[in-house]
One Martini backbone bead per residue (centre of mass of N, CA, C, O) as a GRO file, in nm:
protein
  340
    1MET     BB    1  24.150   9.857  17.083
    2ASP     BB    2  24.347  10.056  16.922
    3LYS     BB    3  24.296  10.385  16.818
    4MET     BB    4  24.443  10.371  16.548
    5ILE     BB    5  24.272  10.114  16.434
    6GLU     BB    6  23.994  10.257  16.488
    7LYS     BB    7  24.044  10.500  16.291
    8TYR     BB    8  24.112  10.336  16.027
    9ILE     BB    9  23.853  10.161  16.003
   10TYR     BB   10  23.659  10.398  16.001
   11SER     BB   11  23.762  10.541  15.744
   12VAL     BB   12  23.684  10.295  15.559
   13THR     BB   13  23.380  10.208  15.643
   14ARG     BB   14  23.243  10.480  15.584
   15ARG     BB   15  23.302  10.452  15.251
   16CYS     BB   16  23.119  10.205  15.272
   17PRO     BB   17  22.871   9.997  15.245
   18GLU     BB   18  22.650   9.947  15.497
   19ALA     BB   19  22.607   9.627  15.470
   20LYS     BB   20  22.953   9.598  15.485
   21ARG     BB   21  23.087   9.709  15.747
   22ASP     BB   22  23.125   9.470  15.936
   23ASP     BB   23  23.298   9.278  15.758
   24ILE     BB   24  23.517   9.485  15.714
   25LYS     BB   25  23.610   9.525  16.004
   26LYS     BB   26  23.692   9.225  16.054
   27GLU     BB   27  23.892   9.190  15.828
   28LEU     BB   28  24.083   9.420  15.905
   29GLU     BB   29  24.156   9.348  16.191
   30ALA     BB   30  24.275   9.089  16.127
   31ASN     BB   31  24.501   9.192  15.924
   32ILE     BB   32  24.640   9.360  16.120
   33MET     BB   33  24.703   9.150  16.371
   34ASP     BB   34  24.865   8.960  16.181
   35MET     BB   35  25.092   9.188  16.110
   36LEU     BB   36  25.171   9.239  16.420
   37GLN     BB   37  25.308   8.967  16.494
   38SER     BB   38  25.589   9.078  16.374
   39TYR     BB   39  25.542   9.252  16.667
   40PRO     BB   40  25.678   9.257  16.934
   41ASN     BB   41  25.575   9.490  17.114
   42TYR     BB   42  25.424   9.707  16.981
   43THR     BB   43  25.412  10.025  16.853
   44LYS     BB   44  25.299  10.287  16.703
   45ASP     BB   45  25.498  10.285  16.469
   46ASP     BB   46  25.416  10.002  16.385
   47ILE     BB   47  25.112  10.061  16.328
   48GLU     BB   48  25.194  10.286  16.105
   49GLU     BB   49  25.332  10.089  15.911
   50VAL     BB   50  25.102   9.892  15.864
   51LEU     BB   51  24.894  10.102  15.762
   52HIS     BB   52  25.070  10.183  15.520
   53LYS     BB   53  25.078   9.913  15.379
   54ILE     BB   54  24.777   9.893  15.320
   55GLY     BB   55  24.680  10.200  15.311
   56HIS     BB   56  24.470  10.426  15.226
   57PRO     BB   57  24.132  10.453  15.306
   58MET     BB   58  24.042  10.529  15.022
   59ASP     BB   59  24.164  10.292  14.867
   60VAL     BB   60  24.046  10.048  15.054
   61ALA     BB   61  23.740  10.128  14.991
   62TYR     BB   62  23.739  10.098  14.681
   63GLN     BB   63  23.789   9.772  14.687
   64TYR     BB   64  23.492   9.712  14.810
   65HIS     BB   65  23.378   9.786  14.539
   66SER     BB   66  23.192   9.634  14.288
   67SER     BB   67  23.179   9.928  14.156
   68ALA     BB   68  23.224  10.187  13.965
   69ASN     BB   69  23.191  10.545  14.033
   70HIS     BB   70  22.999  10.773  13.832
   71VAL     BB   71  22.860  11.061  13.725
   72VAL     BB   72  22.977  10.974  13.422
   73GLU     BB   73  22.973  10.768  13.187
   74PRO     BB   74  23.222  10.685  13.015
   75ARG     BB   75  23.075  10.635  12.734
   76PHE     BB   76  22.961  10.957  12.774
   77TYR     BB   77  23.214  11.161  12.802
   78GLU     BB   78  23.265  11.288  12.548
   79ASP     BB   79  22.975  11.399  12.525
   80TYR     BB   80  23.001  11.576  12.757
   81LYS     BB   81  23.221  11.768  12.690
   82LEU     BB   82  23.103  11.870  12.430
   83SER     BB   83  22.855  11.988  12.557
   84LEU     BB   84  22.972  12.189  12.734
   85LYS     BB   85  23.139  12.360  12.568
   86LEU     BB   86  22.901  12.458  12.397
   87ALA     BB   87  22.742  12.572  12.622
   88LEU     BB   88  22.943  12.776  12.747
   89ILE     BB   89  22.974  12.949  12.514
   90PHE     BB   90  22.672  13.022  12.460
   91SER     BB   91  22.620  13.141  12.736
   92THR     BB   92  22.830  13.356  12.728
   93ILE     BB   93  22.709  13.520  12.505
   94LEU     BB   94  22.410  13.546  12.631
   95ALA     BB   95  22.526  13.691  12.888
   96VAL     BB   96  22.624  13.953  12.750
   97ILE     BB   97  22.363  14.022  12.606
   98SER     BB   98  22.186  14.023  12.873
   99ALA     BB   99  22.374  14.260  12.999
  100ILE     BB  100  22.323  14.473  12.795
  101ILE     BB  101  22.028  14.506  12.798
  102THR     BB  102  22.013  14.553  13.117
  103SER     BB  103  22.170  14.818  13.094
  104LEU     BB  104  22.001  14.978  12.914
  105THR     BB  105  21.752  14.999  13.126
  106GLU     BB  106  21.993  15.153  13.328
  107LEU     BB  107  22.044  15.419  13.160
  108ASP     BB  108  22.273  15.700  13.213
  109VAL     BB  109  22.386  15.939  12.992
  110ASN     BB  110  22.525  16.142  13.233
  111GLN     BB  111  22.707  15.835  13.323
  112PRO     BB  112  22.947  15.673  13.158
  113GLY     BB  113  23.102  15.527  13.384
  114ALA     BB  114  22.852  15.377  13.483
  115ILE     BB  115  22.814  15.208  13.226
  116VAL     BB  116  23.057  15.024  13.262
  117GLY     BB  117  23.009  14.894  13.521
  118ILE     BB  118  22.734  14.770  13.477
  119LEU     BB  119  22.841  14.589  13.249
  120ILE     BB  120  23.061  14.440  13.430
  121GLY     BB  121  22.862  14.334  13.640
  122HIS     BB  122  22.680  14.181  13.460
  123MET     BB  123  22.863  13.994  13.313
  124THR     BB  124  22.990  13.846  13.547
  125GLY     BB  125  22.736  13.731  13.670
  126ASN     BB  126  22.620  13.594  13.406
  127VAL     BB  127  22.838  13.403  13.357
  128LEU     BB  128  22.847  13.251  13.619
  129SER     BB  129  22.540  13.169  13.638
  130PHE     BB  130  22.519  13.031  13.333
  131GLY     BB  131  22.751  12.846  13.379
  132PHE     BB  132  22.664  12.677  13.644
  133SER     BB  133  22.367  12.604  13.512
  134VAL     BB  134  22.489  12.437  13.265
  135PHE     BB  135  22.658  12.239  13.433
  136SER     BB  136  22.433  12.125  13.593
  137ILE     BB  137  22.244  12.039  13.383
  138ILE     BB  138  22.432  11.840  13.216
  139THR     BB  139  22.511  11.670  13.436
  140ILE     BB  140  22.225  11.563  13.530
  141ALA     BB  141  22.147  11.435  13.275
  142PHE     BB  142  22.398  11.226  13.265
  143TRP     BB  143  22.318  11.104  13.549
  144SER     BB  144  22.023  11.011  13.483
  145TYR     BB  145  22.121  10.705  13.384
  146LYS     BB  146  22.104  10.582  13.685
  147ILE     BB  147  21.810  10.578  13.633
  148PRO     BB  148  21.638  10.306  13.563
  149SER     BB  149  21.415  10.413  13.359
  150ILE     BB  150  21.601  10.563  13.183
  151LYS     BB  151  21.827  10.353  13.133
  152GLU     BB  152  21.623  10.175  12.951
  153LYS     BB  153  21.551  10.385  12.731
  154ILE     BB  154  21.851  10.423  12.636
  155ASP     BB  155  21.925  10.127  12.582
  156THR     BB  156  21.700  10.073  12.372
  157ARG     BB  157  21.802  10.278  12.176
  158LEU     BB  158  22.097  10.185  12.134
  159ASN     BB  159  22.035   9.876  12.053
  160ASN     BB  160  21.853  10.005  11.789
  161TRP     BB  161  22.041  10.121  11.598
  162LYS     BB  162  22.146  10.293  11.303
  163VAL     BB  163  22.343  10.403  11.040
  164LYS     BB  164  22.140  10.642  10.946
  165ASP     BB  165  22.178  10.794  11.240
  166LEU     BB  166  22.421  10.891  11.176
  167ALA     BB  167  22.665  11.108  11.092
  168ASP     BB  168  22.785  11.268  10.863
  169VAL     BB  169  23.067  11.314  10.653
  170PRO     BB  170  23.250  11.538  10.580
  171GLN     BB  171  23.367  11.717  10.293
  172PHE     BB  172  23.724  11.683  10.184
  173GLU     BB  173  23.992  11.778  10.037
  174PRO     BB  174  24.330  11.744  10.041
  175ASP     BB  175  24.398  12.060   9.978
  176ASP     BB  176  24.222  12.224  10.191
  177HIS     BB  177  24.453  12.351  10.354
  178LEU     BB  178  24.550  12.532  10.142
  179LYS     BB  179  24.280  12.682  10.072
  180SER     BB  180  24.246  12.807  10.354
  181ARG     BB  181  24.488  12.996  10.349
  182VAL     BB  182  24.415  13.157  10.086
  183LYS     BB  183  24.141  13.257  10.220
  184ILE     BB  184  24.266  13.394  10.460
  185LEU     BB  185  24.468  13.595  10.296
  186ILE     BB  186  24.237  13.736  10.143
  187GLU     BB  187  24.088  13.846  10.370
  188LEU     BB  188  24.329  13.992  10.518
  189ILE     BB  189  24.368  14.205  10.301
  190PHE     BB  190  24.071  14.329  10.275
  191VAL     BB  191  24.049  14.397  10.583
  192SER     BB  192  24.297  14.567  10.618
  193ILE     BB  193  24.234  14.782  10.410
  194PHE     BB  194  23.961  14.869  10.522
  195MET     BB  195  24.039  14.950  10.832
  196ILE     BB  196  24.258  15.133  10.774
  197THR     BB  197  24.135  15.338  10.585
  198PHE     BB  198  23.898  15.394  10.749
  199GLY     BB  199  24.018  15.479  11.009
  200THR     BB  200  24.208  15.705  10.899
  201LEU     BB  201  23.979  15.880  10.802
  202PHE     BB  202  23.824  15.906  11.049
  203ILE     BB  203  24.044  16.039  11.230
  204VAL     BB  204  24.119  16.287  11.027
  205ASN     BB  205  23.776  16.361  10.982
  206TYR     BB  206  23.626  16.397  11.254
  207GLU     BB  207  23.583  16.722  11.243
  208ASN     BB  208  23.441  16.697  10.934
  209ILE     BB  209  23.185  16.593  11.028
  210PHE     BB  210  22.862  16.666  10.909
  211VAL     BB  211  22.572  16.892  10.892
  212LEU     BB  212  22.360  17.001  10.651
  213HIS     BB  213  22.170  17.282  10.624
  214ILE     BB  214  21.927  17.446  10.458
  215ASN     BB  215  22.101  17.724  10.467
  216GLY     BB  216  22.425  17.609  10.433
  217GLU     BB  217  22.503  17.503  10.689
  218THR     BB  218  22.722  17.375  10.954
  219SER     BB  219  22.749  17.073  11.172
  220GLN     BB  220  22.903  16.911  11.387
  221PHE     BB  221  22.868  16.599  11.486
  222PHE     BB  222  23.087  16.519  11.675
  223ASN     BB  223  23.253  16.488  11.974
  224ASN     BB  224  23.569  16.591  12.061
  225ASP     BB  225  23.601  16.438  12.341
  226PHE     BB  226  23.592  16.116  12.169
  227LYS     BB  227  23.850  16.085  11.985
  228GLY     BB  228  24.024  15.911  12.156
  229VAL     BB  229  23.824  15.667  12.181
  230PHE     BB  230  23.812  15.612  11.873
  231THR     BB  231  24.111  15.559  11.818
  232PHE     BB  232  24.134  15.322  12.035
  233PHE     BB  233  23.937  15.149  11.885
  234ILE     BB  234  24.035  15.124  11.600
  235ILE     BB  235  24.332  15.019  11.677
  236SER     BB  236  24.256  14.774  11.838
  237SER     BB  237  24.063  14.627  11.650
  238THR     BB  238  24.262  14.593  11.424
  239ILE     BB  239  24.478  14.438  11.564
  240LEU     BB  240  24.285  14.197  11.648
  241THR     BB  241  24.188  14.114  11.379
  242ILE     BB  242  24.466  14.049  11.235
  243LEU     BB  243  24.577  13.854  11.450
  244SER     BB  244  24.332  13.649  11.386
  245TYR     BB  245  24.416  13.602  11.084
  246LEU     BB  246  24.734  13.521  11.152
  247TYR     BB  247  24.665  13.272  11.307
  248ARG     BB  248  24.485  13.125  11.115
  249PHE     BB  249  24.722  13.098  10.900
  250TYR     BB  250  24.926  12.951  11.070
  251GLU     BB  251  24.733  12.700  11.122
  252GLY     BB  252  24.546  12.653  10.838
  253LYS     BB  253  24.270  12.666  11.040
  254GLU     BB  254  23.999  12.577  11.226
  255SER     BB  255  24.029  12.609  11.573
  256PHE     BB  256  23.976  12.646  11.912
  257TYR     BB  257  24.176  12.899  11.935
  258THR     BB  258  24.099  13.062  11.675
  259LEU     BB  259  23.802  13.094  11.768
  260LEU     BB  260  23.833  13.215  12.056
  261PHE     BB  261  23.989  13.468  11.950
  262SER     BB  262  23.768  13.564  11.755
  263THR     BB  263  23.540  13.587  11.966
  264ILE     BB  264  23.675  13.794  12.144
  265SER     BB  265  23.744  14.009  11.925
  266GLU     BB  266  23.451  14.063  11.841
  267PHE     BB  267  23.333  14.133  12.124
  268TYR     BB  268  23.511  14.358  12.190
  269CYS     BB  269  23.419  14.543  11.964
  270SER     BB  270  23.113  14.539  12.009
  271LEU     BB  271  23.135  14.647  12.320
  272PHE     BB  272  23.276  14.901  12.262
  273LEU     BB  273  23.074  15.030  12.043
  274VAL     BB  274  22.849  15.021  12.253
  275THR     BB  275  22.955  15.217  12.454
  276ILE     BB  276  23.017  15.462  12.263
  277LEU     BB  277  22.709  15.491  12.185
  278LEU     BB  278  22.633  15.577  12.491
  279LEU     BB  279  22.754  15.820  12.496
  280PRO     BB  280  22.720  16.123  12.601
  281ASN     BB  281  22.720  16.349  12.354
  282LEU     BB  282  22.833  16.246  12.082
  283ILE     BB  283  22.614  16.398  11.968
  284LEU     BB  284  22.546  16.714  11.905
  285PRO     BB  285  22.269  16.887  12.021
  286GLN     BB  286  22.237  17.092  11.760
  287ASN     BB  287  22.137  16.852  11.566
  288PHE     BB  288  21.857  16.813  11.700
  289VAL     BB  289  21.745  17.087  11.673
  290MET     BB  290  21.789  17.100  11.358
  291PHE     BB  291  21.558  16.859  11.324
  292ALA     BB  292  21.328  16.985  11.464
  293ASP     BB  293  21.288  17.221  11.287
  294TYR     BB  294  21.267  17.069  11.012
  295PHE     BB  295  21.016  16.882  11.110
  296GLU     BB  296  20.832  17.045  11.329
  297THR     BB  297  20.928  16.940  11.613
  298SER     BB  298  21.032  16.813  11.902
  299LEU     BB  299  21.313  16.747  12.086
  300LEU     BB  300  21.201  16.490  12.191
  301THR     BB  301  21.116  16.330  11.959
  302ILE     BB  302  21.396  16.321  11.834
  303THR     BB  303  21.516  16.165  12.091
  304ASN     BB  304  21.366  15.923  12.070
  305ILE     BB  305  21.442  15.833  11.780
  306ALA     BB  306  21.730  15.816  11.836
  307ASN     BB  307  21.703  15.586  12.065
  308ILE     BB  308  21.576  15.373  11.866
  309ILE     BB  309  21.812  15.364  11.675
  310LEU     BB  310  22.014  15.270  11.869
  311PHE     BB  311  21.897  15.006  11.955
  312ILE     BB  312  21.898  14.891  11.696
  313ILE     BB  313  22.194  14.876  11.625
  314ILE     BB  314  22.290  14.724  11.863
  315SER     BB  315  22.127  14.479  11.796
  316ILE     BB  316  22.254  14.410  11.534
  317ILE     BB  317  22.541  14.378  11.639
  318LEU     BB  318  22.463  14.141  11.845
  319LEU     BB  319  22.339  13.948  11.634
  320THR     BB  320  22.555  13.917  11.438
  321SER     BB  321  22.775  13.803  11.623
  322PHE     BB  322  22.612  13.570  11.720
  323ILE     BB  323  22.516  13.428  11.455
  324SER     BB  324  22.820  13.394  11.329
  325TYR     BB  325  22.924  13.234  11.599
  326PHE     BB  326  22.745  13.001  11.607
  327ARG     BB  327  22.799  12.891  11.317
  328ARG     BB  328  23.098  12.823  11.374
  329TRP     BB  329  23.090  12.647  11.599
  330ILE     BB  330  22.903  12.419  11.479
  331LYS     BB  331  23.108  12.361  11.250
  332TYR     BB  332  23.358  12.292  11.448
  333PHE     BB  333  23.200  12.035  11.596
  334LYS     BB  334  23.140  11.859  11.334
  335THR     BB  335  23.467  11.870  11.228
  336ARG     BB  336  23.689  11.812  11.441
  337ASN     BB  337  23.738  11.464  11.353
  338ILE     BB  338  23.839  11.427  11.043
  339LYS     BB  339  24.166  11.482  11.088
  340ARG     BB  340  24.282  11.258  11.291
   0.00000   0.00000   0.00000
């Protein structure tokens, strides 16, 4: 047998069920030789032409499979995609929160630059590892339908389905689209007024925020070195938030991309704020000394209490963001098919 034909047949049969390989080899060889009879004294170019007429080895091998092979059964594919999207979104949120908690345990308040690097490093690693784990677990869970014992149980359950077990259809009014725009517009106006007013007052009066001592003297609260950081945070978070509302208003409803943009915007603001709160000497040291003198305790005690309060504030910020967007994503995936 010519080596070109031998290579072609091998490339086909190695992709076929082992029990059928010998029969497939004989059938292919016979077909090829029959086609080559049209080429007396055939050359390598003639063989190449015949083999291309038969097709690529992968396509030919696929024709010999009795049934299509899928990692995920086609009937479950839409549920698989939905589960994967939902799980990846929540795993990303959990990965970020986990990264922040881990970074806090490694916190060195004297090295603010290192804090940012540690956060980015942990977040990148966690997002990738959490995402890969979630993808693997969900894919294996859907693939397990191919296991006979599991398939039998699932088929039994699916065959015994009842209408009462199906999800209820969420109720909406015909003018829901218009109401949604009005609601978004009202929220946009109030949020914009609050953020712009509060942000402007905070930046303008940054140096005037003070702590009043018992003797009537005042002490500046925030470190002037970080006014630029606060200014950038307030301006960028205000712009992102307003853009998020404008995008939702343009769409007129909560869509996948508007919700994704809102989630990114929210966690940008939360993570930036957490980073600012972790800056060393954000609150001027003389304020801690003043509190220690007032409560007649050590500076170390006041510092420890301040750190506890700081961690509580950070926890509240992160948990509030997580719970809020967890509920919004759940609501979105429940109602996403209603208006199709």
